[in-house]
PDB file of N, CA, C and O in Angstrom:
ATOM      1  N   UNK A   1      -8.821  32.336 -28.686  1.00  0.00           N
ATOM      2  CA  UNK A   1      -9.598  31.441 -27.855  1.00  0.00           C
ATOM      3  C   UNK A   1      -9.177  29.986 -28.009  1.00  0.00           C
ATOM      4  O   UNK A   1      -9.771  29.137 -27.343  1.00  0.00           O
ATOM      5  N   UNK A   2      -8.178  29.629 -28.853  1.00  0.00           N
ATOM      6  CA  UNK A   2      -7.754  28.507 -29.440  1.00  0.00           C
ATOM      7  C   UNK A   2      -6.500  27.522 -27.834  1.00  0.00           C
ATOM      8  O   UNK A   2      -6.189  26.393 -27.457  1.00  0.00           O
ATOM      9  N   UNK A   3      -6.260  28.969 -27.488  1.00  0.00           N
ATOM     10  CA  UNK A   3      -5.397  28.460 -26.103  1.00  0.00           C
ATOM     11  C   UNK A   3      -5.854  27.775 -24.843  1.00  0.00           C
ATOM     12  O   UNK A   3      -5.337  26.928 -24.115  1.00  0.00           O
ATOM     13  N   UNK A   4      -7.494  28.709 -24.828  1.00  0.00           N
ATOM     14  CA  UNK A   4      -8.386  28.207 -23.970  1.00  0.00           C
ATOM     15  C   UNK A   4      -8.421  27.119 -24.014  1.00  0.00           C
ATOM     16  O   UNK A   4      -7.706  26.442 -23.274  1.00  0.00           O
ATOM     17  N   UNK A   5      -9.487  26.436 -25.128  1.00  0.00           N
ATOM     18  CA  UNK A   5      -9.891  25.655 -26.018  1.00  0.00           C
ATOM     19  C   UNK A   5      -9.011  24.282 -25.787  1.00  0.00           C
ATOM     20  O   UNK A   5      -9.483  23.145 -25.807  1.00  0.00           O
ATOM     21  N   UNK A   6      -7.038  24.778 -25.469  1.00  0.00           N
ATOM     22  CA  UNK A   6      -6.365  23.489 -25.246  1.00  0.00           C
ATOM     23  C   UNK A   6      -6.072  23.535 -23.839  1.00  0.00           C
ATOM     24  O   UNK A   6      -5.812  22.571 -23.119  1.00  0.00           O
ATOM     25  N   UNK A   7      -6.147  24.882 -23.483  1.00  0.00           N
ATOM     26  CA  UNK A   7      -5.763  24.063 -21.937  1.00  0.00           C
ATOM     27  C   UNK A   7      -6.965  23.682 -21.024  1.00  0.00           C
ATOM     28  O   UNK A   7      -6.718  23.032 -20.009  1.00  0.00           O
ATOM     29  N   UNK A   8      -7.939  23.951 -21.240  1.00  0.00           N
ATOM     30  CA  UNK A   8      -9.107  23.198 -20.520  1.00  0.00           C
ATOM     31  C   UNK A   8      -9.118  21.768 -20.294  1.00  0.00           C
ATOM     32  O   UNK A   8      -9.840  21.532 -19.325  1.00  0.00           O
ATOM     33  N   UNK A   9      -8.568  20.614 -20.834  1.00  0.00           N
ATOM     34  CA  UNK A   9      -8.766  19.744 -20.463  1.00  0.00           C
ATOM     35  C   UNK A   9      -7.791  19.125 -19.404  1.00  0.00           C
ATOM     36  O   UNK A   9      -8.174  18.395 -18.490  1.00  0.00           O
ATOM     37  N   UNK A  10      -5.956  19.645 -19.714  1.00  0.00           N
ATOM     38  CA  UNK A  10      -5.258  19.240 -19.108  1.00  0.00           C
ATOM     39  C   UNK A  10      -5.238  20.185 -17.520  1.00  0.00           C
ATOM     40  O   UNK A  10      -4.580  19.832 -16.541  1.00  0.00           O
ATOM     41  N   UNK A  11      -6.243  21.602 -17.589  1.00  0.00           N
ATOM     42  CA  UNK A  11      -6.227  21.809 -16.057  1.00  0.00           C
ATOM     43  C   UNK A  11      -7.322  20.998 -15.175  1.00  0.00           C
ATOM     44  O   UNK A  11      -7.196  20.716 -13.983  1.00  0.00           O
ATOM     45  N   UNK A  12      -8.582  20.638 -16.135  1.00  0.00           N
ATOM     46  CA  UNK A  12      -9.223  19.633 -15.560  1.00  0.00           C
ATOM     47  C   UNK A  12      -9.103  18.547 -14.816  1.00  0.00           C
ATOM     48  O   UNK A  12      -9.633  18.179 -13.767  1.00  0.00           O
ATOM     49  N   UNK A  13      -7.943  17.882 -15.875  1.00  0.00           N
ATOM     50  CA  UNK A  13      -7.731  16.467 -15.545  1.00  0.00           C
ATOM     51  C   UNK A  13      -6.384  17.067 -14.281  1.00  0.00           C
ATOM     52  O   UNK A  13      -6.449  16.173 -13.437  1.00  0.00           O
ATOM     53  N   UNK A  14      -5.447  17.922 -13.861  1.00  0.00           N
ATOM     54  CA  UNK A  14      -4.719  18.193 -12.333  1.00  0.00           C
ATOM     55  C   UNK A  14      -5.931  18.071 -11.487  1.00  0.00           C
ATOM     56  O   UNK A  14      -6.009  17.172 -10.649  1.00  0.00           O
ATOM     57  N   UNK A  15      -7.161  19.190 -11.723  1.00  0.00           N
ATOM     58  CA  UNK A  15      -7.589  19.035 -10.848  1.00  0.00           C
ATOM     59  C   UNK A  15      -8.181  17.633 -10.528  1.00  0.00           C
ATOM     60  O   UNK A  15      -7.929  17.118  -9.439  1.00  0.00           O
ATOM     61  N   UNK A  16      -8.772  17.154 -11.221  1.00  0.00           N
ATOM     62  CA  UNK A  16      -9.333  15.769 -10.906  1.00  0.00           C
ATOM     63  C   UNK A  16      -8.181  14.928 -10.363  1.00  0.00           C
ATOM     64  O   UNK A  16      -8.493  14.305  -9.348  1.00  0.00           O
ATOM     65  N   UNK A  17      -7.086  14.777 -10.731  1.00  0.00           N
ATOM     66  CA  UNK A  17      -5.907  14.224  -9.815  1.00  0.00           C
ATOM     67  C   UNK A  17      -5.670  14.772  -8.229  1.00  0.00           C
ATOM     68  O   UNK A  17      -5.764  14.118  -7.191  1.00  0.00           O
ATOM     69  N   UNK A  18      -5.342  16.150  -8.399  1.00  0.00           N
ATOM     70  CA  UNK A  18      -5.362  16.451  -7.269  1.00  0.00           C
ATOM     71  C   UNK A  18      -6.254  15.897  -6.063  1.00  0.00           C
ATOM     72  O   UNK A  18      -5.893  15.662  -4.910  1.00  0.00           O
ATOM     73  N   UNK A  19      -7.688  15.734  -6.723  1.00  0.00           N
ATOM     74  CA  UNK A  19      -9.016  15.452  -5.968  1.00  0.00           C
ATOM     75  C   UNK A  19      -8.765  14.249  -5.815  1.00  0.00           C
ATOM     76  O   UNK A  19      -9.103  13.681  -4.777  1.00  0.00           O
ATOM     77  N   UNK A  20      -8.191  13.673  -6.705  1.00  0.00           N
ATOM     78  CA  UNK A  20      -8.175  12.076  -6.163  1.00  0.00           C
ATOM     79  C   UNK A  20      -6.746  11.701  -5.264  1.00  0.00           C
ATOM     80  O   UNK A  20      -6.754  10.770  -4.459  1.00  0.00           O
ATOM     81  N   UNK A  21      -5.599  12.494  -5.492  1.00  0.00           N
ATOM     82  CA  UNK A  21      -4.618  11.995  -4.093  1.00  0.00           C
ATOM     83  C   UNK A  21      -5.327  12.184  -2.693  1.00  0.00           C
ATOM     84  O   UNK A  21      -5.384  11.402  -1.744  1.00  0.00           O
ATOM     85  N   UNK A  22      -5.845  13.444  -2.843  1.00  0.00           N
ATOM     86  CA  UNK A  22      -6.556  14.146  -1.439  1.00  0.00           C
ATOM     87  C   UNK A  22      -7.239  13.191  -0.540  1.00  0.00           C
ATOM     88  O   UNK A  22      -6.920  12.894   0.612  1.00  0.00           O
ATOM     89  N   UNK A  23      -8.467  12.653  -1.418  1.00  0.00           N
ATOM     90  CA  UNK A  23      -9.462  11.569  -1.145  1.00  0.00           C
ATOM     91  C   UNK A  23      -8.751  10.566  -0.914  1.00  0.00           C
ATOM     92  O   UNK A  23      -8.883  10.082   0.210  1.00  0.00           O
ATOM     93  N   UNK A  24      -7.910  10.000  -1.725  1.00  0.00           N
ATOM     94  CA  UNK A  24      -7.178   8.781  -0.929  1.00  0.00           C
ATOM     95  C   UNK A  24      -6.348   8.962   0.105  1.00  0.00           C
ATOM     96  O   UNK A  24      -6.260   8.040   0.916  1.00  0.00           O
ATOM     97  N   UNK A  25      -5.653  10.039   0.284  1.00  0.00           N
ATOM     98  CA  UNK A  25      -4.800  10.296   1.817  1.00  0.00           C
ATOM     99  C   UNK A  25      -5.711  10.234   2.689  1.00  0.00           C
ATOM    100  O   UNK A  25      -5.690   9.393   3.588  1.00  0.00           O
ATOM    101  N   UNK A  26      -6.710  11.180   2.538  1.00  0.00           N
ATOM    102  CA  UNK A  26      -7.519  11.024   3.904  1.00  0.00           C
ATOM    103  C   UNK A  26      -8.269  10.137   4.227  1.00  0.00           C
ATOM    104  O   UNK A  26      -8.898  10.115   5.285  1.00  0.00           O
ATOM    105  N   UNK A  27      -8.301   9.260   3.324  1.00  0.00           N
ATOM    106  CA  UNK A  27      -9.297   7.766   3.640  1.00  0.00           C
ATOM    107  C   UNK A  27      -8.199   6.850   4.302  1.00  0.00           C
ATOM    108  O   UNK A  27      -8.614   6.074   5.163  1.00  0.00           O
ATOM    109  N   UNK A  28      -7.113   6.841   4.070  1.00  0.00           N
ATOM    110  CA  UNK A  28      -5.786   5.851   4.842  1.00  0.00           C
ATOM    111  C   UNK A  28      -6.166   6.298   6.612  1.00  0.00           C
ATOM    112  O   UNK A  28      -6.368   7.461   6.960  1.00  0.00           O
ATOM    113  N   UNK A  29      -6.190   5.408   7.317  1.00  0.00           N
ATOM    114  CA  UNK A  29      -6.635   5.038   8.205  1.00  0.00           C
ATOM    115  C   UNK A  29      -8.065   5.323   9.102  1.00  0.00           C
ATOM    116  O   UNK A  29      -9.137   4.743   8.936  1.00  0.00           O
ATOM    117  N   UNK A  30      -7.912   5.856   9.601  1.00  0.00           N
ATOM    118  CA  UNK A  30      -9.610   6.152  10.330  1.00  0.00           C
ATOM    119  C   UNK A  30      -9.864   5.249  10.740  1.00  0.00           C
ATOM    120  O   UNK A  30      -9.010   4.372  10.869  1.00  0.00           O
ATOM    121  N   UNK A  31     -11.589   5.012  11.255  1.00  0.00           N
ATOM    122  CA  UNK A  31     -12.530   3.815  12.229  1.00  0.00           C
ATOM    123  C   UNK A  31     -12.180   2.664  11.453  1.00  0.00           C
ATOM    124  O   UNK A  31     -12.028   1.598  12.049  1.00  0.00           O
ATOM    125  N   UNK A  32     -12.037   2.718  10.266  1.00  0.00           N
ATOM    126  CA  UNK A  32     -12.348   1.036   9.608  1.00  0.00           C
ATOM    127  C   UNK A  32     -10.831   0.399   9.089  1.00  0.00           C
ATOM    128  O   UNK A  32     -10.695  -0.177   8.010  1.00  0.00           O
ATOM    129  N   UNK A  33      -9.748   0.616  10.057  1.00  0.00           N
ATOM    130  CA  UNK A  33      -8.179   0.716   9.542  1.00  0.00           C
ATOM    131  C   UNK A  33      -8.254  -0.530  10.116  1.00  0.00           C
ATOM    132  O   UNK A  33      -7.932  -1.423   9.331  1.00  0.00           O
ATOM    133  N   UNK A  34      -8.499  -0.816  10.969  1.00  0.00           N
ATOM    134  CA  UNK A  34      -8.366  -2.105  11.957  1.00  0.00           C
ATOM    135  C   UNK A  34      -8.993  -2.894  11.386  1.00  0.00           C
ATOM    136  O   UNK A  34      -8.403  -3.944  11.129  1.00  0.00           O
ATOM    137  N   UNK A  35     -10.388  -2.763  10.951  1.00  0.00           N
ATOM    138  CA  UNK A  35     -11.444  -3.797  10.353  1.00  0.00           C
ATOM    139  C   UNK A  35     -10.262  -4.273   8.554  1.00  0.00           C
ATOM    140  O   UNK A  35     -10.371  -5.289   7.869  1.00  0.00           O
ATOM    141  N   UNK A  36      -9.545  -3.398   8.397  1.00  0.00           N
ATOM    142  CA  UNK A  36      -9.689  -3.590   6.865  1.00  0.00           C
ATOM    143  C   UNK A  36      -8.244  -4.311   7.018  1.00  0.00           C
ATOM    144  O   UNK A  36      -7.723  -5.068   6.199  1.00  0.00           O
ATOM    145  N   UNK A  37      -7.772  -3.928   8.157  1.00  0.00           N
ATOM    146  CA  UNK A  37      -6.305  -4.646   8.667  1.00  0.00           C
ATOM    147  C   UNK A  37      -6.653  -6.401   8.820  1.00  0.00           C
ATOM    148  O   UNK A  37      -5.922  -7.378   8.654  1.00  0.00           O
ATOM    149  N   UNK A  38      -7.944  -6.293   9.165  1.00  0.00           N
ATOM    150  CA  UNK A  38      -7.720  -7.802   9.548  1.00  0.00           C
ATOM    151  C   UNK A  38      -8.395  -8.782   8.639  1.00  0.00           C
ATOM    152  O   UNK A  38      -8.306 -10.009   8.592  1.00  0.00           O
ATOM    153  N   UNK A  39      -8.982  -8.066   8.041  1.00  0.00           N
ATOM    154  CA  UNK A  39      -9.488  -8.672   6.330  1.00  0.00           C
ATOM    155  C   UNK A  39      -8.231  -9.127   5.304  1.00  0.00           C
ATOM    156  O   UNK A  39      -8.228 -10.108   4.560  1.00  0.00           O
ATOM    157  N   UNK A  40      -7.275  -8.231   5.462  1.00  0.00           N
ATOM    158  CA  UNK A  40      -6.424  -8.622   4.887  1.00  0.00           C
ATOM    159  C   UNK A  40      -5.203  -9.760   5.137  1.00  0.00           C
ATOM    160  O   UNK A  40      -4.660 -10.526   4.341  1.00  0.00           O
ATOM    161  N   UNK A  41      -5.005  -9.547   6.577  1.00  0.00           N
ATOM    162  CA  UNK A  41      -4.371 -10.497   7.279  1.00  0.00           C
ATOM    163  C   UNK A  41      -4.702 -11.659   6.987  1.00  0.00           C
ATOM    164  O   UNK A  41      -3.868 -12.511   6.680  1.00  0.00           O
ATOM    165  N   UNK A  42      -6.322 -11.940   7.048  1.00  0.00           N
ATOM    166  CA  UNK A  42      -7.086 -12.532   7.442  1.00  0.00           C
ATOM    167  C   UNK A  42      -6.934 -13.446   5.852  1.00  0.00           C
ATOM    168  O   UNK A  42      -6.797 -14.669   5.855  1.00  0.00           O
ATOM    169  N   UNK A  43      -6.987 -12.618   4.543  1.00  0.00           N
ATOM    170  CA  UNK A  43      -6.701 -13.199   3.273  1.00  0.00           C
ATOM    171  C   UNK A  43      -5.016 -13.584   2.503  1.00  0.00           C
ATOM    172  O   UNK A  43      -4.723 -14.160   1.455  1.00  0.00           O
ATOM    173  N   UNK A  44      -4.128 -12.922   3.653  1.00  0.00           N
ATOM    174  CA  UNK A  44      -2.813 -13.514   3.094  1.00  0.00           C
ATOM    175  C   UNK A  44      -3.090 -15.044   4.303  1.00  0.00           C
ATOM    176  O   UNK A  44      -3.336 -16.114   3.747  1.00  0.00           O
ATOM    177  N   UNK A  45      -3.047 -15.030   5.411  1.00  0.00           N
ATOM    178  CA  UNK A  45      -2.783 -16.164   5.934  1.00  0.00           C
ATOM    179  C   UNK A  45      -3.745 -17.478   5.302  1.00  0.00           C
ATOM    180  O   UNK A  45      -3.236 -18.599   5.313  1.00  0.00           O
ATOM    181  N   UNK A  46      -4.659 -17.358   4.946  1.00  0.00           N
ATOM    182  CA  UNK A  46      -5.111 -18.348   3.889  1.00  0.00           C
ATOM    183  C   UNK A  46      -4.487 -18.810   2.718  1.00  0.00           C
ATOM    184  O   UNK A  46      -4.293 -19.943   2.279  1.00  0.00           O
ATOM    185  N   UNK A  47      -4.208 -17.655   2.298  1.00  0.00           N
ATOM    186  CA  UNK A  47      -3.381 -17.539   0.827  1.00  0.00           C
ATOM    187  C   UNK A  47      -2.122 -18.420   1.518  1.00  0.00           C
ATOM    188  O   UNK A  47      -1.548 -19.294   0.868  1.00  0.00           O
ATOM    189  N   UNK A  48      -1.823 -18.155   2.653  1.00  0.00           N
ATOM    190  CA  UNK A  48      -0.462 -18.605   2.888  1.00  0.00           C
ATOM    191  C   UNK A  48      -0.381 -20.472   3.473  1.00  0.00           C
ATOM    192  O   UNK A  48       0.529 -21.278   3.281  1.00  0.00           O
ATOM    193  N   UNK A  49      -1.608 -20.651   4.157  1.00  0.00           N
ATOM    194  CA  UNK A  49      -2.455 -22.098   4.324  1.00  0.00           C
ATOM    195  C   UNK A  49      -2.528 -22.785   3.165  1.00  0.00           C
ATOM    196  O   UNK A  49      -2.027 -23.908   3.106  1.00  0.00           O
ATOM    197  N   UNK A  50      -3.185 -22.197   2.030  1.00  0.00           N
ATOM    198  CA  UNK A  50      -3.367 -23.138   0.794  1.00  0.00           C
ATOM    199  C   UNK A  50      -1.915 -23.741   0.166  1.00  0.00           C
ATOM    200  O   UNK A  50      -1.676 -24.942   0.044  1.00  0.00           O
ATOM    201  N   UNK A  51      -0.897 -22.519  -0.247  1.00  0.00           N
ATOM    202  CA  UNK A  51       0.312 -22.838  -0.540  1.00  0.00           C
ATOM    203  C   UNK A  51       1.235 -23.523   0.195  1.00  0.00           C
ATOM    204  O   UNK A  51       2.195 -23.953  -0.445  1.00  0.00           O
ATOM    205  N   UNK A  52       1.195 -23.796   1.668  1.00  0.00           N
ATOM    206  CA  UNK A  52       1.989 -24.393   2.244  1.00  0.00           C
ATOM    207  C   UNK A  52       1.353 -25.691   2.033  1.00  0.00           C
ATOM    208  O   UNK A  52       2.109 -26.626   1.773  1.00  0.00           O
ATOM    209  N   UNK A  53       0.047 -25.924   2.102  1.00  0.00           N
ATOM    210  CA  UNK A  53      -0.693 -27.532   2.137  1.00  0.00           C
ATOM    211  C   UNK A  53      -0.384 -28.148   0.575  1.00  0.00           C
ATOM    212  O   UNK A  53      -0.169 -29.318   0.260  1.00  0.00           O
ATOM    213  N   UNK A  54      -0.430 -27.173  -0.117  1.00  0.00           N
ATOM    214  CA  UNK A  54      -0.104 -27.264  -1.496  1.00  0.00           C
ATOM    215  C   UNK A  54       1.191 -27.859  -2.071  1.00  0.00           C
ATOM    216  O   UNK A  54       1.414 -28.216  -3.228  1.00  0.00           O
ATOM    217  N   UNK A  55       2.100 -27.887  -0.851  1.00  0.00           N
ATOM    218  CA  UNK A  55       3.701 -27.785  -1.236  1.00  0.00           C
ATOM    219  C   UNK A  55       3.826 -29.104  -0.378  1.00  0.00           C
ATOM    220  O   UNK A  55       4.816 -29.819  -0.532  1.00  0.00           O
ATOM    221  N   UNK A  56       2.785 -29.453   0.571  1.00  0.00           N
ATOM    222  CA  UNK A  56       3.189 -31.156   1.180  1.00  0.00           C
ATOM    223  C   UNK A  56       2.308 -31.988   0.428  1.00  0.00           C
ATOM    224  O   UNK A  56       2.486 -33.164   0.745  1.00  0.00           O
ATOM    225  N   UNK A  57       1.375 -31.835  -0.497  1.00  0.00           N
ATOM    226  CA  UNK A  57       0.747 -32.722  -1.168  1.00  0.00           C
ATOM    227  C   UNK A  57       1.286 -33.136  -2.103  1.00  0.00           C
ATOM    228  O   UNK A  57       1.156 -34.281  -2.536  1.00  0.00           O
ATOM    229  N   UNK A  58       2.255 -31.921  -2.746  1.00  0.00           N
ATOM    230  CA  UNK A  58       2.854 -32.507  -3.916  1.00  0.00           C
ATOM    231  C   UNK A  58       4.080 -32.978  -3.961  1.00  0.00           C
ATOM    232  O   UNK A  58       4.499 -33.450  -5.018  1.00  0.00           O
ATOM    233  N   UNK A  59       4.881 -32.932  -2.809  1.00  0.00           N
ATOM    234  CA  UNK A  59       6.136 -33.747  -2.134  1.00  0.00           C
ATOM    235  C   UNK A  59       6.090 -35.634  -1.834  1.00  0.00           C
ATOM    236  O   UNK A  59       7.056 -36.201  -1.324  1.00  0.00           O
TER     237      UNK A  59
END
């Protein structure tokens, strides 16, 4: 029973991996792909505003 005993945790933890690629593939795009598209856009072009204003102030 000592074999059991060791492989129980490492088939656990596939499955819990497995469960978690799954869940994240199928969450990549859907209704909120667009919303989450433009959140992000929305936080590099700032990111990209601060550093450019950043780079004529200190010139």
């Amino acid at each position: 029973m000592d074999y059991v005993a060791a492989l129980v945790p490492p088939v656990v933890m596939a499955i819990a991996f497995t469960a978690l690629v799954v869940t994240i593939i199928k969450s990549q795009g859907g209704a909120n792909k667009a919303k989450e598209d433009a959140v992000v856009d929305a936080a590099l072009a700032r990111a990209e505003a601060g550093r450019r204003s950043g780079e004529g102030s200190a010139a």
